[in-house]
Amino acid sequence: MRPFVLTSLLLASSLVFAAGCDRSSRDVREWKSTDHDQPLGQQPGQVAARPRSSAEQGPDQSLVEIAWQRNCASCHGQRGKGDGPQGPMMRAPDLTRSDWQAQVTDEQVADVIRKGRNRMPAFSNLPDPVIVGLVGRIRANRSP
Ligand code: HEC
């Protein structure tokens, strides 16, 4: 009795397996170029549930803060007033001055940080989102 049950089970499962193979082989369609037009992990008609991009979110603020303390505060001070330990010696300008802030664009500020100018060292090694964050930090410390 037992061997018979076992054999029929094996037979049944192999039949199911064969049927499955048969069905899937008929399902294979010809590849179309449109198959690759869908973004990864996204079904047609589905709205992408993506995380907010770094551009919307802004760079990690703690990262920007660390970058400021490490690279800028020694000359420009905590708020950017140019009162860091090396500020007077380097003649670091007061970045909080609203007349200066009004005459420079974010892009120009970012450019000086990246390329440096005179005694202001270049920070081309800082990633772009951090540079953008530093510009934002300078803007946030504008004097009234
Ligand atoms: C070694 C001192 C020093 C350090 C460190 C330093 N700066 Fe400066 N920074 C200066 C000096 C000096 C100037 C004036 C350059 C000039 O125009 O002659 C300046 C100018 C600037 C300006 C442009 C002001 C203008 O007139 O357009 C910005 C913006 C600025 N620094 C931001 C930063 C940021 C952000 C950091 C850190 C990533 C940084 N600085 C680090 C000394 C420093």
XYZ file of N, CA and C and ligand atoms in Angstrom:
475
model
N 0.831 -1.195 0.000
C 0.000 0.000 0.000
C 0.872 1.254 0.000
N 1.805 1.267 0.927
C 2.625 2.469 1.041
C 3.422 2.807 -0.225
N 4.138 1.805 -0.751
C 4.913 2.115 -1.957
C 4.017 2.624 -3.077
N 2.824 2.097 -3.120
C 1.925 2.516 -4.186
C 1.546 3.999 -4.032
N 1.219 4.363 -2.763
C 0.855 5.767 -2.512
C 2.014 6.686 -2.922
N 3.196 6.269 -2.514
C 4.380 7.071 -2.809
C 4.560 7.237 -4.317
N 4.441 6.114 -5.012
C 4.628 6.168 -6.458
C 3.584 7.063 -7.113
N 2.329 6.931 -6.650
C 1.309 7.752 -7.307
C 1.512 9.224 -6.980
N 2.011 9.472 -5.764
C 2.291 10.872 -5.417
C 3.377 11.427 -6.330
N 4.429 10.604 -6.483
C 5.525 11.045 -7.348
C 5.023 11.275 -8.765
N 4.183 10.321 -9.194
C 3.644 10.418 -10.544
C 2.802 11.682 -10.693
N 1.932 11.903 -9.664
C 1.054 13.072 -9.716
C 1.874 14.358 -9.756
N 2.888 14.397 -8.889
C 3.648 15.653 -8.846
C 4.442 15.866 -10.119
N 4.906 14.766 -10.703
C 5.650 14.955 -11.944
C 4.715 15.389 -13.071
N 3.468 14.936 -12.966
C 2.484 15.369 -13.972
C 2.215 16.865 -13.827
N 2.043 17.286 -12.554
C 1.801 18.721 -12.298
C 2.983 19.533 -12.801
N 4.159 18.999 -12.501
C 5.375 19.702 -12.927
C 5.418 19.843 -14.444
N 5.091 18.719 -15.108
C 5.111 18.733 -16.566
C 4.089 19.731 -17.103
N 2.890 19.719 -16.468
C 1.850 20.636 -16.919
C 2.317 22.073 -16.731
N 2.959 22.310 -15.593
C 3.444 23.654 -15.301
C 4.451 24.096 -16.342
N 5.349 23.200 -16.672
C 6.358 23.513 -17.672
C 5.712 23.864 -18.995
N 4.740 23.076 -19.324
C 4.071 23.261 -20.604
C 3.413 24.640 -20.670
N 2.723 24.970 -19.565
C 2.001 26.250 -19.541
C 2.987 27.422 -19.644
N 4.061 27.336 -18.848
C 4.966 28.477 -18.835
C 5.689 28.621 -20.169
N 5.920 27.519 -20.825
C 6.625 27.638 -22.100
C 5.731 28.305 -23.148
N 4.418 28.111 -22.990
C 3.513 28.774 -23.926
C 3.384 30.265 -23.593
N 3.697 30.605 -22.333
C 3.580 31.997 -21.883
C 4.715 32.892 -22.368
N 5.783 32.247 -22.803
C 6.938 33.050 -23.199
C 6.611 33.846 -24.447
N 6.628 35.165 -24.273
C 6.308 36.033 -25.394
C 7.600 36.465 -26.078
N 7.409 37.018 -27.220
C 8.549 37.590 -27.900
C 8.938 38.859 -27.158
N 10.238 39.138 -27.007
C 10.671 40.332 -26.280
C 10.355 41.569 -27.110
N 9.782 42.546 -26.447
C 9.521 43.816 -27.142
C 10.350 44.912 -26.490
N 10.704 45.905 -27.264
C 11.534 46.976 -26.706
C 10.808 47.719 -25.585
N 9.457 47.737 -25.661
C 8.696 48.447 -24.631
C 8.833 47.779 -23.274
N 9.238 46.509 -23.273
C 9.425 45.816 -21.999
C 10.452 46.534 -21.128
N 11.349 47.212 -21.752
C 12.419 47.854 -20.992
C 12.139 49.312 -20.703
N 10.988 49.805 -21.173
C 10.694 51.216 -20.961
C 10.200 51.526 -19.553
N 9.805 50.489 -18.823
C 9.291 50.724 -17.470
C 10.455 50.924 -16.515
N 10.362 51.965 -15.685
C 11.404 52.123 -14.663
C 11.403 50.906 -13.753
N 12.537 50.574 -13.242
C 12.669 49.401 -12.391
C 11.691 49.441 -11.227
N 11.037 48.310 -11.000
C 10.165 48.190 -9.842
C 8.875 48.956 -9.961
N 8.581 49.461 -11.161
C 7.371 50.247 -11.302
C 6.457 49.607 -12.327
N 5.203 49.411 -11.957
C 4.228 48.855 -12.879
C 3.642 50.002 -13.688
N 3.182 49.695 -14.922
C 2.563 50.753 -15.720
C 1.378 51.361 -14.966
N 1.271 52.663 -15.005
C 0.144 53.333 -14.370
C 0.307 53.523 -12.881
N 1.404 53.058 -12.344
C 1.607 53.196 -10.914
C 2.443 54.448 -10.645
N 2.054 55.203 -9.651
C 2.839 56.385 -9.302
C 4.035 55.934 -8.471
N 5.194 56.399 -8.869
C 6.399 55.975 -8.169
C 6.373 56.443 -6.719
N 6.554 55.489 -5.820
C 6.604 55.840 -4.405
C 8.053 56.033 -4.019
N 8.636 57.118 -4.547
C 10.067 57.302 -4.294
C 10.270 58.151 -3.042
N 11.398 57.977 -2.409
C 11.690 58.832 -1.266
C 11.931 60.251 -1.754
N 11.738 61.217 -0.889
C 11.985 62.588 -1.298
C 13.437 62.722 -1.698
N 13.652 63.383 -2.828
C 15.023 63.488 -3.319
C 15.807 64.454 -2.441
N 17.126 64.365 -2.522
C 17.958 65.219 -1.683
C 17.774 66.692 -2.047
N 17.389 66.956 -3.310
C 17.194 68.340 -3.719
C 15.999 68.948 -2.989
N 14.933 68.146 -2.790
C 13.753 68.646 -2.092
C 14.017 68.763 -0.600
N 14.733 67.792 -0.118
C 14.929 67.661 1.310
C 16.044 68.582 1.807
N 16.944 68.932 0.894
C 18.144 69.642 1.284
C 19.114 68.616 1.825
N 20.371 68.973 1.844
C 21.354 68.017 2.346
C 21.163 67.813 3.838
N 21.680 66.745 4.324
C 21.636 66.424 5.745
C 22.212 67.603 6.539
N 21.381 68.210 7.370
C 21.799 69.420 8.070
C 22.965 69.177 9.029
N 23.006 67.996 9.644
C 24.107 67.742 10.570
C 25.425 67.634 9.814
N 25.335 67.137 8.573
C 26.522 67.034 7.729
C 27.030 68.430 7.366
N 26.103 69.313 7.056
C 26.455 70.688 6.711
C 27.091 71.369 7.921
N 26.523 71.109 9.088
C 27.032 71.709 10.316
C 28.458 71.231 10.599
N 28.674 69.931 10.415
C 30.019 69.387 10.624
C 30.994 70.020 9.635
N 30.552 70.139 8.377
C 31.413 70.715 7.346
C 31.770 72.160 7.701
N 30.783 72.911 8.192
C 31.055 74.305 8.576
C 32.064 74.368 9.730
N 31.789 73.581 10.782
C 32.666 73.626 11.955
C 34.090 73.221 11.594
N 34.202 72.210 10.736
C 35.514 71.688 10.390
C 36.285 72.569 9.423
N 35.551 73.154 8.454
C 36.252 73.832 7.357
C 36.139 75.342 7.344
N 35.151 75.875 7.977
C 34.875 77.298 7.796
C 34.970 78.113 9.076
N 34.580 77.516 10.193
C 34.449 78.277 11.440
C 35.774 78.867 11.904
N 36.893 78.228 11.586
C 38.183 78.732 12.054
C 38.432 80.154 11.556
N 37.954 80.470 10.384
C 38.094 81.838 9.874
C 36.797 82.627 10.001
N 35.714 82.017 9.557
C 34.462 82.787 9.470
C 33.672 82.815 10.772
N 34.025 81.993 11.735
C 33.310 82.002 13.012
C 32.015 81.212 12.962
N 31.304 81.165 14.084
C 30.079 80.368 14.172
C 29.006 80.845 13.197
N 28.775 82.141 13.156
C 27.691 82.667 12.324
C 28.186 83.156 10.970
N 29.500 83.233 10.793
C 30.026 83.728 9.522
C 30.453 85.182 9.577
N 30.540 85.704 10.804
C 30.881 87.119 10.937
C 32.373 87.408 10.724
N 33.157 86.346 10.519
C 34.598 86.538 10.309
C 35.345 86.597 11.625
N 34.698 86.126 12.694
C 35.299 86.224 14.028
C 35.806 84.874 14.559
N 36.175 83.970 13.644
C 36.803 82.721 14.078
C 38.209 83.018 14.572
N 38.870 82.025 15.208
C 40.222 82.241 15.744
C 41.200 82.808 14.712
N 41.071 82.364 13.459
C 41.978 82.860 12.413
C 41.373 84.002 11.599
N 40.139 84.358 11.946
C 39.403 85.352 11.151
C 40.126 86.666 10.943
N 40.522 87.321 12.024
C 41.184 88.627 11.869
C 42.496 88.522 11.100
N 43.280 87.483 11.410
C 44.572 87.329 10.744
C 44.385 87.114 9.231
N 43.393 86.297 8.869
C 43.134 86.009 7.452
C 42.284 87.092 6.798
N 41.793 87.976 7.601
C 40.840 89.013 7.161
C 39.631 88.382 6.464
N 39.060 87.404 7.175
C 37.852 86.761 6.649
C 36.701 87.761 6.687
N 36.010 87.916 5.579
C 34.927 88.904 5.542
C 33.723 88.457 6.369
N 32.908 89.422 6.740
C 31.671 89.155 7.464
C 30.612 88.705 6.446
N 30.294 87.406 6.501
C 29.350 86.846 5.524
C 27.895 87.120 5.902
N 27.679 87.708 7.079
C 26.292 87.975 7.490
C 25.794 89.330 6.965
N 26.703 90.139 6.457
C 26.316 91.489 6.001
C 25.251 91.411 4.914
N 24.151 92.087 5.171
C 23.045 91.972 4.214
C 23.354 92.659 2.893
N 24.203 93.704 2.908
C 24.513 94.343 1.612
C 25.334 93.395 0.736
N 26.259 92.624 1.368
C 27.013 91.629 0.589
C 26.067 90.521 0.112
N 25.242 90.039 1.026
C 24.314 88.950 0.674
C 23.399 89.340 -0.483
N 23.001 90.609 -0.497
C 22.075 91.061 -1.545
C 22.737 91.103 -2.921
N 24.071 91.266 -2.937
C 24.710 91.432 -4.246
C 25.281 90.141 -4.829
N 25.273 89.049 -4.082
C 25.782 87.786 -4.632
C 24.646 86.763 -4.794
N 24.771 85.986 -5.856
C 23.805 84.899 -6.068
C 24.310 83.656 -5.342
N 23.404 82.708 -5.125
C 23.787 81.438 -4.488
C 24.909 80.777 -5.279
N 24.810 80.896 -6.608
C 25.793 80.238 -7.468
C 27.176 80.857 -7.281
N 27.212 82.180 -7.130
C 28.502 82.850 -6.916
C 29.110 82.456 -5.580
N 28.265 82.360 -4.554
C 28.745 81.960 -3.230
C 29.306 80.538 -3.298
N 28.549 79.650 -3.961
C 28.990 78.259 -4.104
C 30.317 78.194 -4.852
N 30.471 79.058 -5.837
C 31.680 79.089 -6.652
C 32.916 79.460 -5.835
N 32.773 80.457 -4.968
C 33.901 80.868 -4.129
C 34.290 79.718 -3.195
N 33.280 79.022 -2.658
C 33.573 77.904 -1.756
C 34.325 76.802 -2.505
N 33.850 76.496 -3.713
C 34.496 75.434 -4.493
C 35.905 75.809 -4.922
N 36.078 77.036 -5.412
C 37.341 77.405 -6.054
C 38.283 78.203 -5.168
N 37.729 78.792 -4.086
C 38.558 79.625 -3.244
C 38.829 80.967 -3.894
N 39.449 81.862 -3.117
C 39.815 83.178 -3.675
C 40.805 83.824 -2.706
N 41.932 84.231 -3.227
C 42.991 84.815 -2.386
C 43.296 83.916 -1.182
N 43.060 84.434 0.040
C 43.379 83.620 1.215
C 42.267 82.634 1.572
N 41.195 82.714 0.854
C 40.100 81.766 1.069
C 40.440 80.476 0.326
N 40.671 79.364 1.060
C 41.051 78.121 0.383
C 39.908 77.526 -0.446
N 40.260 76.717 -1.436
C 39.254 76.030 -2.256
C 38.755 74.788 -1.527
N 37.461 74.532 -1.664
C 36.889 73.320 -1.054
C 36.242 72.451 -2.127
N 37.030 72.159 -3.156
C 36.497 71.383 -4.282
C 36.217 69.940 -3.894
N 36.743 69.534 -2.732
C 36.527 68.150 -2.294
C 35.165 67.949 -1.626
N 34.488 69.031 -1.272
C 33.182 68.886 -0.621
C 32.131 68.480 -1.648
N 31.274 67.510 -1.307
C 30.228 67.106 -2.251
C 29.245 68.247 -2.492
N 28.680 68.272 -3.664
C 27.783 69.352 -4.072
C 26.647 69.647 -3.089
N 25.944 68.618 -2.596
C 24.851 68.917 -1.657
C 25.346 69.623 -0.390
N 26.572 69.340 0.009
C 27.128 69.997 1.188
C 27.431 71.458 0.873
N 27.986 71.716 -0.319
C 28.248 73.098 -0.748
C 26.936 73.888 -0.747
N 25.900 73.283 -1.335
C 24.585 73.931 -1.385
C 24.079 74.195 0.042
N 24.308 73.226 0.927
C 23.901 73.386 2.318
C 24.668 74.503 3.021
N 25.951 74.644 2.688
C 26.755 75.716 3.285
C 26.262 77.074 2.813
N 25.904 77.158 1.531
C 25.332 78.402 1.014
C 24.055 78.728 1.792
N 23.225 77.702 2.014
C 21.990 77.888 2.784
C 22.272 78.340 4.213
N 23.327 77.798 4.795
C 23.676 78.177 6.171
C 24.114 79.631 6.226
N 24.887 80.058 5.198
C 25.322 81.462 5.136
C 24.092 82.367 4.982
N 23.175 81.956 4.095
C 21.950 82.745 3.874
C 21.116 82.860 5.141
N 21.105 81.787 5.918
C 20.279 81.763 7.132
C 20.855 82.678 8.215
N 22.123 83.055 8.076
C 22.757 83.896 9.085
C 22.918 85.338 8.608
N 22.043 85.733 7.723
C 22.082 87.104 7.230
C 21.620 88.062 8.334
N 22.388 89.128 8.502
C 22.016 90.124 9.521
C 20.800 90.907 9.043
N 19.944 91.307 9.959
C 18.757 92.041 9.573
C 19.114 93.440 9.052
C 41.741 80.174 6.097
C 40.595 81.017 6.367
C 39.309 80.657 5.674
C 38.630 79.492 5.714
C 39.018 78.210 6.416
C 37.431 79.697 4.935
N 37.401 80.956 4.424
Fe 35.936 81.763 3.345
N 37.054 83.432 3.067
C 38.262 83.672 3.665
C 38.792 84.929 3.165
C 40.117 85.551 3.569
C 37.855 85.411 2.224
C 37.973 86.680 1.380
C 38.511 86.258 0.006
C 38.730 87.441 -0.894
O 37.779 87.800 -1.602
O 39.814 87.965 -0.860
C 36.775 84.452 2.206
C 35.655 84.579 1.429
C 34.568 83.738 1.506
C 33.341 83.921 0.758
C 33.074 84.959 -0.297
C 32.850 86.320 0.199
C 32.727 87.239 -0.993
O 33.212 88.346 -0.885
O 32.193 86.852 -2.038
C 32.507 82.905 1.113
C 31.105 82.675 0.604
C 33.230 82.070 2.027
N 34.465 82.613 2.245
C 32.727 80.928 2.585
C 33.516 79.984 3.233
C 33.066 78.672 3.559
C 31.682 78.120 3.305
C 34.127 78.035 4.126
C 34.202 76.609 4.560
C 33.874 75.592 3.611
C 35.224 78.972 4.174
N 34.819 80.141 3.618
C 36.462 78.733 4.733
C 38.902 82.875 4.575
C 38.533 81.580 4.865
